[in-house]
Amino acid sequence: MRDRSPEEPPVVILIHGIRSNTLWRPEIEATLRSEGLVAHLANYGYVDLFRFLAPVGRFRRRAIEQAKAQIREIVGESAVPVSVIAHSFGAYVFAHVLRECADLTFDRIIFCGGVTPSSFCWDDHKTRFNGPLINDIGARDIWPAVAEAVTFGYGSAGANGFRKPWVRDRRHAGLSHCDFLNAEFCRTFWLPWLRAGHYVEGAASEPAPARSWLDLFSVFNIRTVLFGLALWYGAPHARAYWAF
């Protein structure tokens, strides 16, 4: 990655979540622009709750491919390293783009409320961005854990953290899933990091722990339920088979 020239404005890609392909863009874009940054939206279109939860690869793959094409174009045309702010499903999408496009490099990466699996291996990509990745977590945000529990492929890094090297899990007391997406939060926490790599601690005097009951989602998820149902229905047939 080449260094950013002080004369060139930083470029930031905004990647939205489901059901919000343009809702928060104007406020964040205006805030970034007021501080001398250039913002672009990687818009993969509107994804409703059904498509988000459906364990069907083509829905997610379509969003990934659309975002990938736009991100590649923005990075290719930019004279400076490009940063990324990705919310919710957008974080999941960008993690796939990062893994699949080994030729792309970035400046700063920020996730908030992401449904990326905590198992994502940032070690494999640490030379391709100016780390660490900032992973903003709202202490009242249950949706990443819910997404992990009720369908396949998602993770709860946006609720429970990555807890890995090259990532700073930054918790915020009192914030829920979309409370990051406003000018005040952007100005307080994101701009210092995007402009100068200055890290600002979470809003609480101490990092607010996630609710302990969220851990139940990691135990009583759909995979556990399906396995239990298979055992419950299958056991009588198995006994009958072996008895015969």
mmCIF file of C-alpha atoms in Angstrom:
data_model
loop_
_atom_site.group_PDB
_atom_site.id
_atom_site.type_symbol
_atom_site.label_atom_id
_atom_site.label_comp_id
_atom_site.label_asym_id
_atom_site.label_seq_id
_atom_site.Cartn_x
_atom_site.Cartn_y
_atom_site.Cartn_z
ATOM 1 C CA MET A 1 0.000 0.000 0.000
ATOM 2 C CA ARG A 2 1.321 3.421 -0.860
ATOM 3 C CA ASP A 3 1.104 6.270 1.627
ATOM 4 C CA ARG A 4 -1.610 8.869 1.292
ATOM 5 C CA SER A 5 -0.442 12.261 0.088
ATOM 6 C CA PRO A 6 -1.502 15.075 2.442
ATOM 7 C CA GLU A 7 -2.835 16.972 -0.598
ATOM 8 C CA GLU A 8 -5.179 14.169 -1.609
ATOM 9 C CA PRO A 9 -8.496 13.793 0.249
ATOM 10 C CA PRO A 10 -9.116 10.398 1.847
ATOM 11 C CA VAL A 11 -11.691 8.213 0.094
ATOM 12 C CA VAL A 12 -14.244 6.140 2.043
ATOM 13 C CA ILE A 13 -16.604 3.457 0.744
ATOM 14 C CA LEU A 14 -19.896 3.115 2.638
ATOM 15 C CA ILE A 15 -21.493 -0.359 2.558
ATOM 16 C CA HIS A 16 -25.045 -0.544 3.852
ATOM 17 C CA GLY A 17 -26.957 -3.341 5.563
ATOM 18 C CA ILE A 18 -30.326 -4.854 4.705
ATOM 19 C CA ARG A 19 -33.428 -2.703 4.242
ATOM 20 C CA SER A 20 -31.293 0.458 4.279
ATOM 21 C CA ASN A 21 -29.516 0.817 0.952
ATOM 22 C CA THR A 22 -29.608 4.637 1.052
ATOM 23 C CA LEU A 23 -31.174 5.673 4.361
ATOM 24 C CA TRP A 24 -28.022 6.672 6.253
ATOM 25 C CA ARG A 25 -25.809 7.613 3.332
ATOM 26 C CA PRO A 26 -26.645 11.336 3.061
ATOM 27 C CA GLU A 27 -25.912 12.131 6.713
ATOM 28 C CA ILE A 28 -22.634 10.194 6.872
ATOM 29 C CA GLU A 29 -21.556 11.353 3.418
ATOM 30 C CA ALA A 30 -22.196 15.001 4.338
ATOM 31 C CA THR A 31 -20.279 14.590 7.589
ATOM 32 C CA LEU A 32 -17.283 13.061 5.825
ATOM 33 C CA ARG A 33 -17.374 15.706 3.098
ATOM 34 C CA SER A 34 -17.479 18.517 5.664
ATOM 35 C CA GLU A 35 -14.172 17.210 7.001
ATOM 36 C CA GLY A 36 -12.539 16.979 3.589
ATOM 37 C CA LEU A 37 -13.128 13.285 2.837
ATOM 38 C CA VAL A 38 -14.692 11.787 -0.294
ATOM 39 C CA ALA A 39 -17.469 9.195 0.212
ATOM 40 C CA HIS A 40 -18.781 6.595 -2.233
ATOM 41 C CA LEU A 41 -21.610 4.118 -1.727
ATOM 42 C CA ALA A 42 -21.194 0.480 -2.703
ATOM 43 C CA ASN A 43 -24.869 -0.208 -3.336
ATOM 44 C CA TYR A 44 -25.823 -3.867 -3.806
ATOM 45 C CA GLY A 45 -29.518 -2.999 -3.779
ATOM 46 C CA TYR A 46 -32.355 -3.557 -1.360
ATOM 47 C CA VAL A 47 -32.247 -6.860 0.533
ATOM 48 C CA ASP A 48 -35.380 -7.713 2.479
ATOM 49 C CA LEU A 49 -35.514 -9.817 5.623
ATOM 50 C CA PHE A 50 -36.549 -12.964 3.735
ATOM 51 C CA ARG A 51 -33.556 -12.842 1.391
ATOM 52 C CA PHE A 52 -31.260 -12.004 4.291
ATOM 53 C CA LEU A 53 -32.362 -14.985 6.372
ATOM 54 C CA ALA A 54 -32.871 -17.485 3.555
ATOM 55 C CA PRO A 55 -30.048 -20.066 3.613
ATOM 56 C CA VAL A 56 -29.811 -19.741 -0.166
ATOM 57 C CA GLY A 57 -26.388 -18.855 -1.509
ATOM 58 C CA ARG A 58 -27.522 -17.030 -4.632
ATOM 59 C CA PHE A 59 -29.151 -14.157 -2.715
ATOM 60 C CA ARG A 60 -25.977 -13.424 -0.797
ATOM 61 C CA ARG A 61 -23.757 -14.116 -3.788
ATOM 62 C CA ARG A 62 -25.625 -11.538 -5.869
ATOM 63 C CA ALA A 63 -25.017 -8.850 -3.229
ATOM 64 C CA ILE A 64 -21.350 -9.815 -2.925
ATOM 65 C CA GLU A 65 -20.776 -9.705 -6.683
ATOM 66 C CA GLN A 66 -22.509 -6.336 -7.067
ATOM 67 C CA ALA A 67 -20.540 -4.816 -4.207
ATOM 68 C CA LYS A 68 -17.318 -6.371 -5.453
ATOM 69 C CA ALA A 69 -17.642 -4.788 -8.894
ATOM 70 C CA GLN A 70 -18.264 -1.335 -7.413
ATOM 71 C CA ILE A 71 -15.497 -1.606 -4.820
ATOM 72 C CA ARG A 72 -13.018 -2.730 -7.476
ATOM 73 C CA GLU A 73 -13.979 0.229 -9.656
ATOM 74 C CA ILE A 74 -13.665 2.749 -6.805
ATOM 75 C CA VAL A 75 -10.295 1.383 -5.673
ATOM 76 C CA GLY A 76 -9.041 1.237 -9.262
ATOM 77 C CA GLU A 77 -9.929 4.860 -9.956
ATOM 78 C CA SER A 78 -8.717 6.261 -6.640
ATOM 79 C CA ALA A 79 -5.324 7.941 -6.423
ATOM 80 C CA VAL A 80 -5.179 7.224 -2.678
ATOM 81 C CA PRO A 81 -5.765 4.172 -0.471
ATOM 82 C CA VAL A 82 -9.483 3.650 0.127
ATOM 83 C CA SER A 83 -11.109 3.119 3.525
ATOM 84 C CA VAL A 84 -14.333 1.221 4.233
ATOM 85 C CA ILE A 85 -17.212 1.650 6.676
ATOM 86 C CA ALA A 86 -19.533 -1.367 6.569
ATOM 87 C CA HIS A 87 -22.722 -1.867 8.570
ATOM 88 C CA SER A 88 -24.465 -5.151 9.429
ATOM 89 C CA PHE A 89 -24.855 -7.319 6.292
ATOM 90 C CA GLY A 90 -22.466 -4.916 4.560
ATOM 91 C CA ALA A 91 -19.682 -6.140 6.858
ATOM 92 C CA TYR A 92 -20.455 -9.718 5.830
ATOM 93 C CA VAL A 93 -20.380 -8.694 2.171
ATOM 94 C CA PHE A 94 -17.084 -6.829 2.496
ATOM 95 C CA ALA A 95 -15.411 -9.712 4.345
ATOM 96 C CA HIS A 96 -16.174 -11.886 1.309
ATOM 97 C CA VAL A 97 -14.869 -9.228 -1.073
ATOM 98 C CA LEU A 98 -11.655 -8.929 0.931
ATOM 99 C CA ARG A 99 -11.160 -12.683 0.918
ATOM 100 C CA GLU A 100 -11.921 -13.098 -2.784
ATOM 101 C CA CYS A 101 -9.999 -10.091 -4.157
ATOM 102 C CA ALA A 102 -6.426 -10.622 -3.048
ATOM 103 C CA ASP A 103 -5.220 -7.865 -5.379
ATOM 104 C CA LEU A 104 -7.166 -5.108 -3.592
ATOM 105 C CA THR A 105 -5.658 -3.141 -0.722
ATOM 106 C CA PHE A 106 -7.296 -0.639 1.608
ATOM 107 C CA ASP A 107 -6.493 2.046 4.152
ATOM 108 C CA ARG A 108 -8.758 1.812 7.228
ATOM 109 C CA ILE A 109 -11.604 -0.667 7.729
ATOM 110 C CA ILE A 110 -14.484 -0.099 10.147
ATOM 111 C CA PHE A 111 -17.326 -2.527 10.868
ATOM 112 C CA CYS A 112 -20.411 -1.722 12.944
ATOM 113 C CA GLY A 113 -23.177 -4.135 13.910
ATOM 114 C CA GLY A 114 -21.620 -6.698 11.588
ATOM 115 C CA VAL A 115 -22.953 -10.211 11.006
ATOM 116 C CA THR A 116 -19.512 -11.485 10.025
ATOM 117 C CA PRO A 117 -18.482 -14.752 11.721
ATOM 118 C CA SER A 118 -16.077 -14.257 14.614
ATOM 119 C CA SER A 119 -13.947 -17.000 13.064
ATOM 120 C CA PHE A 120 -12.978 -14.803 10.099
ATOM 121 C CA CYS A 121 -9.188 -15.004 9.803
ATOM 122 C CA TRP A 122 -7.900 -11.439 9.748
ATOM 123 C CA ASP A 123 -4.340 -12.761 9.972
ATOM 124 C CA ASP A 124 -4.610 -13.800 6.320
ATOM 125 C CA HIS A 125 -5.296 -10.200 5.232
ATOM 126 C CA LYS A 126 -3.409 -8.038 7.712
ATOM 127 C CA THR A 127 -0.916 -6.807 5.091
ATOM 128 C CA ARG A 128 -3.712 -5.486 2.863
ATOM 129 C CA PHE A 129 -5.013 -2.697 5.090
ATOM 130 C CA ASN A 130 -3.755 -0.329 7.760
ATOM 131 C CA GLY A 131 -4.859 -2.192 10.842
ATOM 132 C CA PRO A 132 -6.256 -2.840 13.199
ATOM 133 C CA LEU A 133 -9.798 -3.248 11.944
ATOM 134 C CA ILE A 134 -12.231 -1.324 14.152
ATOM 135 C CA ASN A 135 -15.264 -3.405 15.090
ATOM 136 C CA ASP A 136 -17.915 -1.199 16.711
ATOM 137 C CA ILE A 137 -20.340 -3.068 18.975
ATOM 138 C CA GLY A 138 -23.522 -1.727 20.528
ATOM 139 C CA ALA A 139 -24.152 -3.248 23.940
ATOM 140 C CA ARG A 140 -27.895 -3.296 23.132
ATOM 141 C CA ASP A 141 -27.461 -4.748 19.645
ATOM 142 C CA ILE A 142 -28.826 -8.293 19.631
ATOM 143 C CA TRP A 143 -29.266 -8.692 15.869
ATOM 144 C CA PRO A 144 -25.866 -10.155 14.912
ATOM 145 C CA ALA A 145 -26.359 -12.884 17.514
ATOM 146 C CA VAL A 146 -29.927 -13.469 16.320
ATOM 147 C CA ALA A 147 -28.767 -13.731 12.689
ATOM 148 C CA GLU A 148 -26.172 -16.297 13.680
ATOM 149 C CA ALA A 149 -28.778 -18.300 15.573
ATOM 150 C CA VAL A 150 -31.671 -18.419 13.125
ATOM 151 C CA THR A 151 -29.893 -19.111 9.834
ATOM 152 C CA PHE A 152 -26.622 -20.328 8.393
ATOM 153 C CA GLY A 153 -23.429 -18.536 7.398
ATOM 154 C CA TYR A 154 -23.630 -15.431 9.558
ATOM 155 C CA GLY A 155 -21.787 -14.678 12.771
ATOM 156 C CA SER A 156 -22.124 -12.528 15.868
ATOM 157 C CA ALA A 157 -18.920 -10.489 15.657
ATOM 158 C CA GLY A 158 -21.067 -7.352 15.768
ATOM 159 C CA ALA A 159 -22.449 -8.379 19.158
ATOM 160 C CA ASN A 160 -19.751 -10.552 20.725
ATOM 161 C CA GLY A 161 -16.636 -9.297 18.958
ATOM 162 C CA PHE A 162 -13.914 -10.975 16.925
ATOM 163 C CA ARG A 163 -11.554 -11.190 19.918
ATOM 164 C CA LYS A 164 -8.547 -11.614 17.650
ATOM 165 C CA PRO A 165 -5.287 -9.877 16.818
ATOM 166 C CA TRP A 166 -5.567 -7.117 14.216
ATOM 167 C CA VAL A 167 -9.035 -6.208 15.478
ATOM 168 C CA ARG A 168 -10.159 -3.731 18.114
ATOM 169 C CA ASP A 169 -13.594 -4.642 19.416
ATOM 170 C CA ARG A 170 -14.952 -1.297 20.593
ATOM 171 C CA ARG A 171 -18.068 -1.534 22.738
ATOM 172 C CA HIS A 172 -20.561 1.278 23.257
ATOM 173 C CA ALA A 173 -22.995 1.346 26.152
ATOM 174 C CA GLY A 174 -26.623 1.997 25.269
ATOM 175 C CA LEU A 175 -26.309 1.638 21.484
ATOM 176 C CA SER A 176 -28.456 -0.689 19.389
ATOM 177 C CA HIS A 177 -28.088 -1.901 15.815
ATOM 178 C CA CYS A 178 -28.432 1.356 13.857
ATOM 179 C CA ASP A 179 -27.294 3.871 16.473
ATOM 180 C CA PHE A 180 -23.859 4.175 14.834
ATOM 181 C CA LEU A 181 -25.275 5.680 11.663
ATOM 182 C CA ASN A 182 -25.390 9.369 12.460
ATOM 183 C CA ALA A 183 -23.200 12.443 12.150
ATOM 184 C CA GLU A 184 -22.325 12.656 15.847
ATOM 185 C CA PHE A 185 -21.005 9.101 16.039
ATOM 186 C CA CYS A 186 -19.148 9.514 12.750
ATOM 187 C CA ARG A 187 -17.508 12.740 13.882
ATOM 188 C CA THR A 188 -16.588 11.391 17.328
ATOM 189 C CA PHE A 189 -15.330 7.896 16.534
ATOM 190 C CA TRP A 190 -14.783 7.365 12.816
ATOM 191 C CA LEU A 191 -13.246 10.582 11.546
ATOM 192 C CA PRO A 192 -10.238 10.569 13.917
ATOM 193 C CA TRP A 193 -9.410 7.044 12.778
ATOM 194 C CA LEU A 194 -9.976 7.689 9.084
ATOM 195 C CA ARG A 195 -7.988 10.928 9.009
ATOM 196 C CA ALA A 196 -5.046 10.168 11.276
ATOM 197 C CA GLY A 197 -5.326 6.669 12.709
ATOM 198 C CA HIS A 198 -6.297 8.129 16.084
ATOM 199 C CA TYR A 199 -8.313 5.596 18.090
ATOM 200 C CA VAL A 200 -11.070 6.890 20.394
ATOM 201 C CA GLU A 201 -12.294 4.590 23.142
ATOM 202 C CA GLY A 202 -15.941 3.585 23.397
ATOM 203 C CA ALA A 203 -18.526 5.987 24.763
ATOM 204 C CA ALA A 204 -18.641 4.303 28.164
ATOM 205 C CA SER A 205 -15.997 5.121 30.772
ATOM 206 C CA GLU A 206 -15.170 1.417 30.564
ATOM 207 C CA PRO A 207 -16.007 -0.935 27.674
ATOM 208 C CA ALA A 208 -19.566 -2.090 28.228
ATOM 209 C CA PRO A 209 -19.875 -5.874 28.267
ATOM 210 C CA ALA A 210 -22.380 -7.493 25.945
ATOM 211 C CA ARG A 211 -25.466 -8.912 27.622
ATOM 212 C CA SER A 212 -24.656 -12.329 29.021
ATOM 213 C CA TRP A 213 -27.922 -13.814 27.766
ATOM 214 C CA LEU A 214 -26.703 -13.280 24.207
ATOM 215 C CA ASP A 215 -24.442 -16.276 24.817
ATOM 216 C CA LEU A 216 -27.589 -18.431 24.802
ATOM 217 C CA PHE A 217 -27.932 -17.774 21.078
ATOM 218 C CA SER A 218 -24.598 -19.473 20.457
ATOM 219 C CA VAL A 219 -25.861 -22.586 22.256
ATOM 220 C CA PHE A 220 -29.559 -22.766 21.349
ATOM 221 C CA ASN A 221 -29.292 -21.929 17.663
ATOM 222 C CA ILE A 222 -31.089 -23.450 14.705
ATOM 223 C CA ARG A 223 -28.359 -26.027 14.140
ATOM 224 C CA THR A 224 -28.797 -27.314 17.685
ATOM 225 C CA VAL A 225 -32.580 -27.404 17.280
ATOM 226 C CA LEU A 226 -32.404 -29.259 13.948
ATOM 227 C CA PHE A 227 -29.935 -31.767 15.372
ATOM 228 C CA GLY A 228 -32.180 -32.308 18.391
ATOM 229 C CA LEU A 229 -35.236 -32.813 16.180
ATOM 230 C CA ALA A 230 -33.335 -35.288 14.014
ATOM 231 C CA LEU A 231 -32.382 -37.295 17.087
ATOM 232 C CA TRP A 232 -35.888 -37.142 18.513
ATOM 233 C CA TYR A 233 -37.558 -38.312 15.297
ATOM 234 C CA GLY A 234 -34.787 -40.634 14.224
ATOM 235 C CA ALA A 235 -34.191 -42.511 17.471
ATOM 236 C CA PRO A 236 -37.373 -44.686 17.305
ATOM 237 C CA HIS A 237 -36.591 -45.683 13.712
ATOM 238 C CA ALA A 238 -33.018 -46.491 14.635
ATOM 239 C CA ARG A 239 -34.124 -48.650 17.556
ATOM 240 C CA ALA A 240 -36.611 -50.487 15.335
ATOM 241 C CA TYR A 241 -33.927 -51.063 12.686
ATOM 242 C CA TRP A 242 -31.369 -52.479 15.111
ATOM 243 C CA ALA A 243 -34.016 -54.554 16.884
ATOM 244 C CA PHE A 244 -34.846 -56.170 13.553
#
